[in-house]
Amino acid sequence: MKKIILISFLMCLFSFCLTLTGCGEKWSEIENGAIRLVTNEGGQTLGYSTTSGIGLITAHGFAFKDLNKNGKLDVYEDWRRTTDDRAKDLASKMSIEEIAGLMLYSLHQSIPAGSDGPFAGTYNGKSFQESGAKASDLSDQQIKFLKDDNLRHILVTSVDSPEIAAQWNNNVQAMVEGIGLGIPANNSSDPRHGATASAEYNAGAGGTISIWPGSLGMAATFDPEMVRQFGQIAAQEYRALGIATALSPQVDLATEPRWGRISGTFGEDPQLASDMARAYVDGFQTSYGHNEIANGWGYTSVNAMVKHWPGGGPEEGGRDAHFGYGKYAVYPGNNLADQLKPFTEGAFKLEGKTGAASAVMPYYTISYNIDTKIRENVGNSFSSYIITDLLRGTYGYDGVVCTDWVITADETAVDSFNGRPWGVEDISVVDRHFKVIMAGVDQFGGNNGAGPVIEAYKKGVKEHGEAFMRARFEQSAVRLLKNIFRVGLFENPYVDIEKSKNTVGRPEFMAAGYDAQLKSIVMLKNSNSALPLKESVKVHVPLRFQPANQGILGFGATEEKVDYPVDIELLKRYFLVTDNPDEADCALVFINSPDSGSGYSAEDVKAGGNGYVPISLQYSEYNAEFARDPSIAGGDPFEKSTNRTYKGKTVAASNRTDLDLILNTKKLMKDKPVIVSVTVSNPMVFSEFEKAADAIVVNFNVQDQAVLDILSGAAEPSGLLPMQMPADMKTVEEQFEDVPHDMLCHMDSEGNIYDFGFGMNWSGVINDERTGKYKR
């Protein structure tokens, strides 16, 4: 018996010694190219590069990355500790220069970098085409801001392929892993799942990435669960591309029908937008099962940066705040409360365990006269009332706040697309950075250089002392670091390239996106059951004139052309096609909603005007006899007047030929049906042509194939209008920019009113659970 007891004691002692010495490891390591993968039994999987120079530390049988190469296990390197503990420990170890770099968010980065334009890059001093570099190599500019400026948040735009995106991410992570404290890069993306109209969907086939309707189309489904599904799928695709933050959703209310960014919103209804925002963020941020690390966060989580606090929708006259002529958001209905709901009742009140969107982006706008404390009219990110008092104080938000892009640079003209320092044009770049920091913001969007942030810190030291400013910088560092820790990037920031190829655009993801596109299409009119069309029907599709578009900074520029508005070969798979209206059984007319411009005209200035012109939602010439005079807000260093009225001025849509196309086609077809398909980006005045159409369907940026599936009856329309369609421009001028559902809506020849929540299926007007819940 004594012998047995002695043996048991020795075995226990041996086990205890193994624990103390780090022996008896509970981890194993394999090599995958330049990446080593370490599996901890019952713990987290580590990934590190053989080129970064870091090693491993073992403790209690587990492996940890020695990111700062000091040979000991620091709190921030210990994946068993809480995110809060790790973030605070790391922030305390960072230099001010390193924190300043963490507070930067890069300008737009295409992979590989373009050779011209504002976001061009070079490789060893040469353009990509001349350099011989691989598409996944880092550009000179990227190497500089990662190494010299300690930048760790990169906005990725276009990529050549999923494989290139994955390899580029691995190259970035290998570089930064070996620098300083080994902080990984948190790569991000603007929405990238939108449809190209001409793209084709093949059931069972994969694609470059799943294709979904735009946000307005998602709203038209009135189905938050579908949006949650989108978030879950998109998050998997993002992580496979090396992207861990989504600069979305855009939850601004579309209460100003002329605003140019309505297509990116969930419509004008506060309840619907709140439910969509909640579902979107839950889908992106929540990991489940073995993918969860803690509190809903994990390896398939993507941080959601909800935008734009406190609501970018109520732009006076619909002019956008990317430009000085659109810097003011106004509240004639005293209705800030509704603008906040998609944030406070949606993105900040999740059903999932992550609790709230991990980041918020304020809009460029000056929220005019909203500051009731110091009554300062400055851009939202410069306002301590908007950020500290309202967002962080009243609503208790303690996540990351990141400015919109390039707000600290100088403005050069009221219509220039560069710096947007609204309300603080007269102070220095450094002072603007300081004001943003003191307002409670953590990060600067579109700033590649740490210099102004460091100088702002020095200014703060002079005014408040070293201890105060160090604490303020660490506060932001902790918030930023938590979003990197939560998604597992400190343990393994690398992606498996083969897995990426097999994840992005997976067939079931493509099918889900296409199904959502079908559900987003709204049928507004179906006189005499003109739809669905039979397979044997012979259709006439008139050629459409497409005006030239200059784009912005050369991006999105197109030349004018006259062509079929859809792929004619695709159309022939559905119907017989003829160019002769006399031979056709019906006509299909494809158009876009009216586009009358931005609301500002340099030509008007040359003619002695103030530059401001109407934004019209109709095709034909419009004279703004009912416009506001004087404007609610105004003023810019490059303007003499503060009155931005455009009363009495006239504009017409650049695509007014779309109206002619419908009316002329109706004449040619005589009594035969004319079916109109409209791609909608804003509310529009249907009274100009509705009586000439036997059927009308609208879509919010989907593939042409989805529209044809509806027209042919392969799928039944089920979408509902996510916004009102005005009866005329008078009601548009008289509505309040900050108030939803306040326009007189169009009534068609069938007696139907094109109001929020209206839509038809083959049986008639839709009345179901969705309309019962949301329709006003």
Short mmCIF file of N, CA and C in Angstrom, two decimals, residues 379-439:
data_model
loop_
_atom_site.label_atom_id
_atom_site.label_comp_id
_atom_site.label_asym_id
_atom_site.label_seq_id
_atom_site.Cartn_x
_atom_site.Cartn_y
_atom_site.Cartn_z
N GLY A 379 -18.93 70.78 -37.85
CA GLY A 379 -19.12 69.41 -38.30
C GLY A 379 -19.24 68.46 -37.11
N ASN A 380 -20.01 67.40 -37.27
CA ASN A 380 -20.34 66.52 -36.14
C ASN A 380 -19.13 66.00 -35.38
N SER A 381 -18.06 65.65 -36.08
CA SER A 381 -16.88 65.10 -35.40
C SER A 381 -16.11 66.15 -34.62
N PHE A 382 -16.37 67.41 -34.89
CA PHE A 382 -15.72 68.49 -34.15
C PHE A 382 -16.55 68.93 -32.94
N SER A 383 -17.74 68.38 -32.80
CA SER A 383 -18.68 68.86 -31.80
C SER A 383 -18.64 68.00 -30.54
N SER A 384 -18.21 68.59 -29.44
CA SER A 384 -18.22 67.86 -28.16
C SER A 384 -19.65 67.58 -27.71
N TYR A 385 -20.60 68.43 -28.12
CA TYR A 385 -21.99 68.17 -27.77
C TYR A 385 -22.51 66.93 -28.50
N ILE A 386 -22.27 66.84 -29.80
CA ILE A 386 -22.76 65.71 -30.60
C ILE A 386 -22.10 64.40 -30.17
N ILE A 387 -20.79 64.43 -29.87
CA ILE A 387 -20.06 63.20 -29.57
C ILE A 387 -20.07 62.88 -28.06
N THR A 388 -19.56 63.79 -27.26
CA THR A 388 -19.42 63.48 -25.82
C THR A 388 -20.75 63.59 -25.08
N ASP A 389 -21.46 64.68 -25.25
CA ASP A 389 -22.70 64.86 -24.50
C ASP A 389 -23.82 63.94 -24.98
N LEU A 390 -24.02 63.90 -26.31
CA LEU A 390 -25.17 63.16 -26.84
C LEU A 390 -24.85 61.67 -27.01
N LEU A 391 -23.85 61.35 -27.82
CA LEU A 391 -23.55 59.95 -28.12
C LEU A 391 -23.03 59.20 -26.91
N ARG A 392 -21.99 59.72 -26.28
CA ARG A 392 -21.38 59.01 -25.17
C ARG A 392 -22.12 59.25 -23.85
N GLY A 393 -22.64 60.45 -23.66
CA GLY A 393 -23.32 60.78 -22.42
C GLY A 393 -24.75 60.29 -22.37
N THR A 394 -25.61 60.90 -23.17
CA THR A 394 -27.04 60.55 -23.15
C THR A 394 -27.28 59.10 -23.50
N TYR A 395 -26.56 58.59 -24.50
CA TYR A 395 -26.83 57.23 -24.98
C TYR A 395 -25.79 56.20 -24.54
N GLY A 396 -24.81 56.61 -23.75
CA GLY A 396 -23.89 55.68 -23.11
C GLY A 396 -23.03 54.86 -24.04
N TYR A 397 -22.72 55.37 -25.21
CA TYR A 397 -21.93 54.61 -26.18
C TYR A 397 -20.44 54.74 -25.88
N ASP A 398 -19.75 53.60 -25.74
CA ASP A 398 -18.32 53.63 -25.43
C ASP A 398 -17.49 52.88 -26.46
N GLY A 399 -18.04 52.69 -27.66
CA GLY A 399 -17.26 52.08 -28.73
C GLY A 399 -16.41 53.09 -29.45
N VAL A 400 -15.81 52.65 -30.54
CA VAL A 400 -14.95 53.52 -31.34
C VAL A 400 -15.80 54.54 -32.10
N VAL A 401 -15.34 55.78 -32.12
CA VAL A 401 -15.92 56.80 -32.98
C VAL A 401 -14.84 57.23 -33.97
N CYS A 402 -15.13 57.07 -35.26
CA CYS A 402 -14.17 57.39 -36.32
C CYS A 402 -14.77 58.47 -37.22
N THR A 403 -14.01 59.51 -37.50
CA THR A 403 -14.51 60.57 -38.37
C THR A 403 -14.78 60.04 -39.77
N ASP A 404 -15.60 60.73 -40.51
CA ASP A 404 -15.70 60.46 -41.94
C ASP A 404 -14.39 60.94 -42.58
N TRP A 405 -14.22 60.64 -43.85
CA TRP A 405 -12.90 60.76 -44.48
C TRP A 405 -12.52 62.22 -44.78
N VAL A 406 -11.28 62.54 -44.41
CA VAL A 406 -10.59 63.78 -44.79
C VAL A 406 -11.32 65.02 -44.27
N ILE A 407 -11.68 65.03 -43.00
CA ILE A 407 -12.37 66.21 -42.46
C ILE A 407 -11.39 67.26 -41.92
N THR A 408 -10.12 66.90 -41.79
CA THR A 408 -9.18 67.87 -41.21
C THR A 408 -8.38 68.63 -42.25
N ALA A 409 -8.51 68.25 -43.53
CA ALA A 409 -7.77 68.94 -44.59
C ALA A 409 -8.51 70.22 -44.98
N ASP A 410 -7.84 71.09 -45.72
CA ASP A 410 -8.41 72.38 -46.10
C ASP A 410 -9.42 72.24 -47.23
N GLU A 411 -10.44 73.07 -47.17
CA GLU A 411 -11.37 73.23 -48.28
C GLU A 411 -10.73 74.19 -49.28
N THR A 412 -10.92 73.92 -50.58
CA THR A 412 -10.35 74.81 -51.60
C THR A 412 -11.41 75.55 -52.40
N ALA A 413 -12.64 75.08 -52.36
CA ALA A 413 -13.77 75.75 -53.03
C ALA A 413 -15.05 75.13 -52.50
N VAL A 414 -16.15 75.85 -52.64
CA VAL A 414 -17.41 75.34 -52.09
C VAL A 414 -17.88 74.09 -52.82
N ASP A 415 -17.40 73.87 -54.05
CA ASP A 415 -17.79 72.68 -54.80
C ASP A 415 -16.60 71.73 -55.03
N SER A 416 -15.56 71.84 -54.20
CA SER A 416 -14.40 70.97 -54.36
C SER A 416 -14.58 69.69 -53.55
N PHE A 417 -14.00 68.60 -54.08
CA PHE A 417 -14.10 67.30 -53.43
C PHE A 417 -12.76 67.00 -52.76
N ASN A 418 -12.50 67.71 -51.65
CA ASN A 418 -11.25 67.42 -50.93
C ASN A 418 -11.49 67.58 -49.43
N GLY A 419 -10.86 68.56 -48.78
CA GLY A 419 -11.04 68.71 -47.35
C GLY A 419 -12.45 69.12 -46.97
N ARG A 420 -12.91 68.68 -45.76
CA ARG A 420 -14.27 68.97 -45.31
C ARG A 420 -14.27 69.42 -43.84
N PRO A 421 -13.59 70.50 -43.55
CA PRO A 421 -13.49 70.96 -42.15
C PRO A 421 -14.64 71.89 -41.78
N TRP A 422 -15.86 71.40 -41.96
CA TRP A 422 -17.02 72.28 -41.87
C TRP A 422 -17.17 72.91 -40.49
N GLY A 423 -17.24 74.23 -40.51
CA GLY A 423 -17.38 75.02 -39.29
C GLY A 423 -16.08 75.38 -38.62
N VAL A 424 -14.98 74.75 -39.04
CA VAL A 424 -13.67 75.06 -38.43
C VAL A 424 -12.66 75.37 -39.53
N GLU A 425 -13.13 75.97 -40.61
CA GLU A 425 -12.26 76.27 -41.73
C GLU A 425 -11.15 77.25 -41.35
N ASP A 426 -11.38 78.05 -40.31
CA ASP A 426 -10.44 79.13 -39.99
C ASP A 426 -9.36 78.73 -38.99
N ILE A 427 -9.31 77.45 -38.56
CA ILE A 427 -8.24 77.02 -37.65
C ILE A 427 -7.29 76.09 -38.38
N SER A 428 -6.13 75.84 -37.79
CA SER A 428 -5.09 75.05 -38.46
C SER A 428 -5.44 73.57 -38.50
N VAL A 429 -4.72 72.83 -39.32
CA VAL A 429 -4.92 71.38 -39.42
C VAL A 429 -4.66 70.71 -38.08
N VAL A 430 -3.62 71.13 -37.38
CA VAL A 430 -3.32 70.56 -36.05
C VAL A 430 -4.44 70.87 -35.08
N ASP A 431 -4.92 72.10 -35.09
CA ASP A 431 -6.01 72.48 -34.18
C ASP A 431 -7.29 71.71 -34.49
N ARG A 432 -7.51 71.40 -35.75
CA ARG A 432 -8.67 70.57 -36.10
C ARG A 432 -8.54 69.17 -35.49
N HIS A 433 -7.35 68.60 -35.59
CA HIS A 433 -7.12 67.28 -34.98
C HIS A 433 -7.35 67.34 -33.47
N PHE A 434 -6.84 68.38 -32.87
CA PHE A 434 -7.00 68.53 -31.42
C PHE A 434 -8.48 68.66 -31.04
N LYS A 435 -9.21 69.43 -31.81
CA LYS A 435 -10.63 69.64 -31.51
C LYS A 435 -11.40 68.32 -31.64
N VAL A 436 -11.08 67.53 -32.65
CA VAL A 436 -11.71 66.22 -32.83
C VAL A 436 -11.44 65.32 -31.63
N ILE A 437 -10.19 65.27 -31.20
CA ILE A 437 -9.82 64.42 -30.06
C ILE A 437 -10.55 64.86 -28.80
N MET A 438 -10.58 66.15 -28.56
CA MET A 438 -11.22 66.66 -27.35
C MET A 438 -12.74 66.55 -27.41
N ALA A 439 -13.29 66.40 -28.62
CA ALA A 439 -14.73 66.18 -28.75
C ALA A 439 -15.13 64.77 -28.34
#
